[in-house]
Tab-separated table of C-alpha atoms in Angstrom:
chain	number	residue	atom	x	y	z
Q	29	SER	CA	-144.228	64.406	-128.709
Q	30	ILE	CA	-143.916	68.275	-128.328
Q	31	ASP	CA	-147.644	68.466	-128.503
Q	32	GLU	CA	-147.882	65.819	-125.863
Q	33	LEU	CA	-145.323	67.694	-123.700
Q	34	ILE	CA	-147.204	70.905	-124.059
Q	35	GLN	CA	-150.489	69.176	-123.413
Q	36	HIS	CA	-148.937	67.522	-120.327
Q	37	GLN	CA	-147.648	70.745	-119.206
Q	38	LEU	CA	-150.951	72.400	-119.830
Q	39	ASP	CA	-152.651	69.608	-117.878
Q	40	ALA	CA	-150.192	69.887	-115.001
Q	41	ALA	CA	-150.630	73.739	-114.960
Q	42	LYS	CA	-154.420	73.280	-115.009
Q	43	ALA	CA	-154.226	70.823	-112.202
Q	44	GLU	CA	-151.873	73.094	-110.354
Q	45	TYR	CA	-154.134	76.074	-111.030
Q	46	GLU	CA	-157.149	74.182	-109.672
Q	47	HIS	CA	-155.271	73.055	-106.680
Q	48	VAL	CA	-153.978	76.616	-106.058
Q	49	SER	CA	-157.498	78.062	-106.694
Q	50	THR	CA	-159.070	75.575	-104.213
Q	51	LEU	CA	-156.318	76.327	-101.665
Q	52	ALA	CA	-156.883	80.114	-102.146
Q	53	THR	CA	-160.671	79.567	-101.752
Q	54	ASN	CA	-160.009	77.499	-98.619
Q	55	ILE	CA	-157.567	80.254	-97.313
Q	56	GLN	CA	-160.107	82.898	-98.142
Q	57	THR	CA	-162.873	80.946	-96.370
Q	58	LEU	CA	-160.696	80.264	-93.416
Q	59	SER	CA	-159.668	83.934	-93.221
Q	60	LEU	CA	-163.334	84.901	-93.340
Q	61	MET	CA	-164.217	82.497	-90.593
Q	62	VAL	CA	-161.285	83.875	-88.428
Q	63	ILE	CA	-162.414	87.388	-88.985
Q	64	VAL	CA	-166.116	86.490	-88.166
Q	65	GLY	CA	-164.805	84.540	-85.204
Q	66	GLY	CA	-162.704	87.496	-84.063
Q	67	VAL	CA	-165.612	89.986	-84.492
Q	68	ALA	CA	-167.814	87.617	-82.493
Q	69	LEU	CA	-165.237	87.234	-79.829
Q	70	THR	CA	-164.743	90.896	-79.597
Q	71	VAL	CA	-168.509	91.484	-79.439
Q	72	LEU	CA	-168.780	88.864	-76.675
Q	73	LEU	CA	-165.823	90.276	-74.849
Q	74	GLY	CA	-167.244	93.832	-75.273
Q	75	PHE	CA	-170.552	92.634	-73.909
Q	76	VAL	CA	-168.865	91.034	-70.848
Q	77	ILE	CA	-166.906	94.218	-70.181
Q	78	LEU	CA	-169.943	96.392	-70.701
Q	79	ARG	CA	-171.994	94.153	-68.286
Q	80	SER	CA	-169.164	94.302	-65.626
Q	81	ILE	CA	-169.005	98.151	-65.874
Q	82	SER	CA	-172.916	98.370	-66.022
Q	83	GLN	CA	-173.191	96.231	-62.878
Q	84	GLY	CA	-170.616	98.253	-61.059
Q	85	VAL	CA	-172.317	101.626	-62.055
Q	86	SER	CA	-175.784	100.171	-61.204
Q	87	ALA	CA	-174.643	99.162	-57.741
Q	88	LEU	CA	-173.104	102.615	-57.230
Q	89	GLU	CA	-176.330	104.206	-58.436
Q	90	LYS	CA	-178.418	102.060	-56.069
Q	91	ALA	CA	-176.170	102.894	-53.040
Q	92	THR	CA	-176.202	106.572	-53.913
Q	93	SER	CA	-180.024	106.546	-54.180
Q	94	ARG	CA	-180.211	104.767	-50.708
Q	95	LEU	CA	-177.785	107.287	-49.214
Q	96	ALA	CA	-179.768	110.255	-50.657
Q	97	ALA	CA	-182.918	108.688	-49.086
Q	98	GLY	CA	-181.412	108.757	-45.661
Q	99	ASP	CA	-179.793	105.300	-45.374
Q	100	LEU	CA	-176.572	106.320	-43.865
Q	101	SER	CA	-175.308	102.609	-43.704
Q	102	SER	CA	-175.514	102.380	-47.574
Q	103	ARG	CA	-172.214	100.949	-48.983
Q	104	VAL	CA	-171.064	99.449	-52.230
Q	105	LYS	CA	-169.189	96.084	-52.249
Q	106	PRO	CA	-166.349	96.613	-54.654
Q	107	ASP	CA	-165.993	93.405	-56.715
Q	108	ALA	CA	-163.199	94.595	-59.088
Q	109	LYS	CA	-159.934	96.222	-58.685
Q	110	ASP	CA	-160.503	98.618	-61.592
Q	111	GLU	CA	-161.586	102.203	-61.774
Q	112	ILE	CA	-165.130	101.173	-60.761
Q	113	GLY	CA	-163.841	99.494	-57.786
Q	114	ALA	CA	-161.845	102.620	-56.997
Q	115	VAL	CA	-164.819	104.779	-57.253
Q	116	ALA	CA	-166.818	102.253	-54.971
Q	117	ASP	CA	-164.039	102.547	-52.377
Q	118	SER	CA	-164.237	106.394	-52.606
Q	119	PHE	CA	-168.033	106.256	-52.238
Q	120	ASN	CA	-167.709	104.101	-49.199
Q	121	ALA	CA	-165.208	106.369	-47.560
Q	122	MET	CA	-167.457	109.419	-48.405
Q	123	ALA	CA	-170.652	107.598	-46.975
Q	124	GLY	CA	-168.691	106.730	-43.850
Q	125	GLN	CA	-167.587	110.405	-43.478
Q	126	PHE	CA	-171.007	111.604	-44.187
Q	127	ALA	CA	-172.539	109.304	-41.645
Q	128	ALA	CA	-169.976	110.426	-38.973
Q	129	LEU	CA	-170.713	114.046	-39.740
Q	130	ILE	CA	-174.485	113.404	-39.430
Q	131	GLY	CA	-173.811	111.737	-36.149
Q	132	GLN	CA	-171.788	114.722	-34.950
Q	133	VAL	CA	-174.625	117.052	-35.967
Q	134	ARG	CA	-177.103	114.885	-34.179
Q	135	ASP	CA	-175.024	114.990	-30.995
Q	136	CYS	CA	-174.651	118.728	-31.216
Q	137	ALA	CA	-178.429	119.003	-31.717
Q	138	MET	CA	-178.986	117.007	-28.590
Q	139	GLN	CA	-176.487	119.154	-26.631
Q	140	VAL	CA	-178.211	122.372	-27.886
Q	141	SER	CA	-181.598	120.811	-26.942
Q	142	GLY	CA	-180.312	120.177	-23.538
Q	143	VAL	CA	-178.936	123.710	-23.154
Q	144	VAL	CA	-182.300	125.099	-24.389
Q	145	ASP	CA	-184.045	122.967	-21.761
Q	146	THR	CA	-181.746	124.310	-19.084
Q	147	LEU	CA	-182.162	127.899	-20.302
Q	148	SER	CA	-185.892	127.478	-20.266
Q	149	VAL	CA	-185.908	126.199	-16.709
Q	150	THR	CA	-183.562	129.003	-15.731
Q	151	SER	CA	-185.784	131.563	-17.558
Q	152	ASP	CA	-188.858	130.373	-15.702
Q	153	LYS	CA	-186.975	130.675	-12.436
Q	154	VAL	CA	-185.894	134.184	-13.170
Q	155	ALA	CA	-189.371	135.147	-14.279
Q	156	SER	CA	-190.745	133.799	-10.975
Q	157	VAL	CA	-188.114	135.686	-8.919
Q	158	SER	CA	-188.938	138.784	-10.920
Q	159	ARG	CA	-192.621	138.437	-10.301
Q	160	SER	CA	-191.915	137.862	-6.569
Q	161	GLN	CA	-189.653	141.009	-6.508
Q	162	THR	CA	-192.354	142.988	-8.283
Q	163	GLU	CA	-194.912	142.025	-5.799
Q	164	GLN	CA	-192.474	142.868	-2.926
Q	165	ALA	CA	-191.582	146.219	-4.462
Q	166	ALA	CA	-195.423	146.905	-4.890
Q	167	ALA	CA	-195.952	145.984	-1.183
Q	168	ALA	CA	-192.973	148.040	-0.211
Q	169	ALA	CA	-194.429	151.055	-2.169
Q	170	ASP	CA	-197.755	150.630	-0.429
Q	171	SER	CA	-195.932	150.498	2.909
Q	172	ILE	CA	-193.996	153.599	1.933
Q	173	GLU	CA	-197.162	155.388	0.982
Q	174	SER	CA	-198.803	154.347	4.266
Q	175	ILE	CA	-195.593	155.642	6.174
Q	176	ASN	CA	-195.873	158.875	4.220
Q	177	ALA	CA	-199.527	159.255	5.124
Q	178	ALA	CA	-198.634	158.587	8.821
Q	179	ILE	CA	-195.806	161.122	8.657
Q	180	GLY	CA	-198.094	163.634	7.098
Q	181	GLU	CA	-200.687	162.966	9.885
Q	182	ILE	CA	-197.838	163.286	12.549
Q	183	ALA	CA	-196.719	166.523	10.986
Q	184	ARG	CA	-200.364	167.954	11.006
Q	185	SER	CA	-200.648	166.810	14.729
Q	186	THR	CA	-197.281	168.236	15.526
Q	187	ASP	CA	-198.369	171.621	13.928
Q	188	GLN	CA	-201.512	171.523	15.920
Q	189	ALA	CA	-199.552	170.680	19.125
Q	190	VAL	CA	-197.102	173.546	18.351
Q	191	ALA	CA	-200.083	175.944	17.762
Q	192	ALA	CA	-201.670	174.713	20.990
Q	193	ALA	CA	-198.366	175.204	22.806
Q	194	ASN	CA	-197.819	178.642	21.366
Q	195	GLN	CA	-201.306	179.508	22.444
Q	196	ALA	CA	-200.707	177.963	25.908
Q	197	SER	CA	-197.415	179.946	26.067
Q	198	GLY	CA	-199.223	183.104	25.059
Q	199	THR	CA	-202.035	182.516	27.570
Q	200	ALA	CA	-199.267	181.724	30.210
Q	201	ASP	CA	-197.495	185.069	29.412
Q	202	ARG	CA	-200.807	186.984	29.725
Q	203	GLY	CA	-201.529	185.205	32.948
Q	204	ARG	CA	-198.085	186.090	34.336
Q	205	GLN	CA	-198.547	189.760	33.358
Q	206	VAL	CA	-201.870	189.689	35.117
Q	207	VAL	CA	-200.245	188.055	38.110
Q	208	THR	CA	-197.372	190.506	37.962
Q	209	THR	CA	-199.719	193.427	37.609
Q	210	ALA	CA	-201.806	192.127	40.655
Q	211	VAL	CA	-198.825	191.600	42.765
Q	212	GLU	CA	-197.553	195.180	41.875
Q	213	ALA	CA	-200.971	196.441	42.606
Q	214	ILE	CA	-201.136	194.664	45.990
Q	215	GLU	CA	-197.692	195.891	46.923
Q	216	GLN	CA	-198.491	199.496	46.299
């Protein structure tokens, strides 16, 4: 009876131990499966997030390369409302401002080109007028030299005329003296 009771208690304790041991093994297996599932889910979620970030960065990199190559219409389509989307919006704003600035530079260059063309035409006209004035000045200098030569000739002719007039005056004075002497001689 006591031995039977102890044996019964031992059998009950053994059965309970096996039940608890099986339950502990099941809990341990379930815990391990939950941990493995959690790790797998974390890896999967990390891969999805990484892929999302990678796609956003890749799109930004491609748009930046196109902009650097001269495609001023290069833009990024922001797919997300996260930091990558904010960077994409900033990139699009920067690209728009850059394109506007390049347009202004192009307009200014065209205006400068127009002014240069106008200055070139004006410079050609000034050069033509300067050549004409130089030719006219040369012709005027030639005319002045001719006039100076003519004035020199006139001056020489005038000197000769004065000399001839002085000679004629001298001859007339001698002739008057001869006539005066002859008249005085006749009167005496």
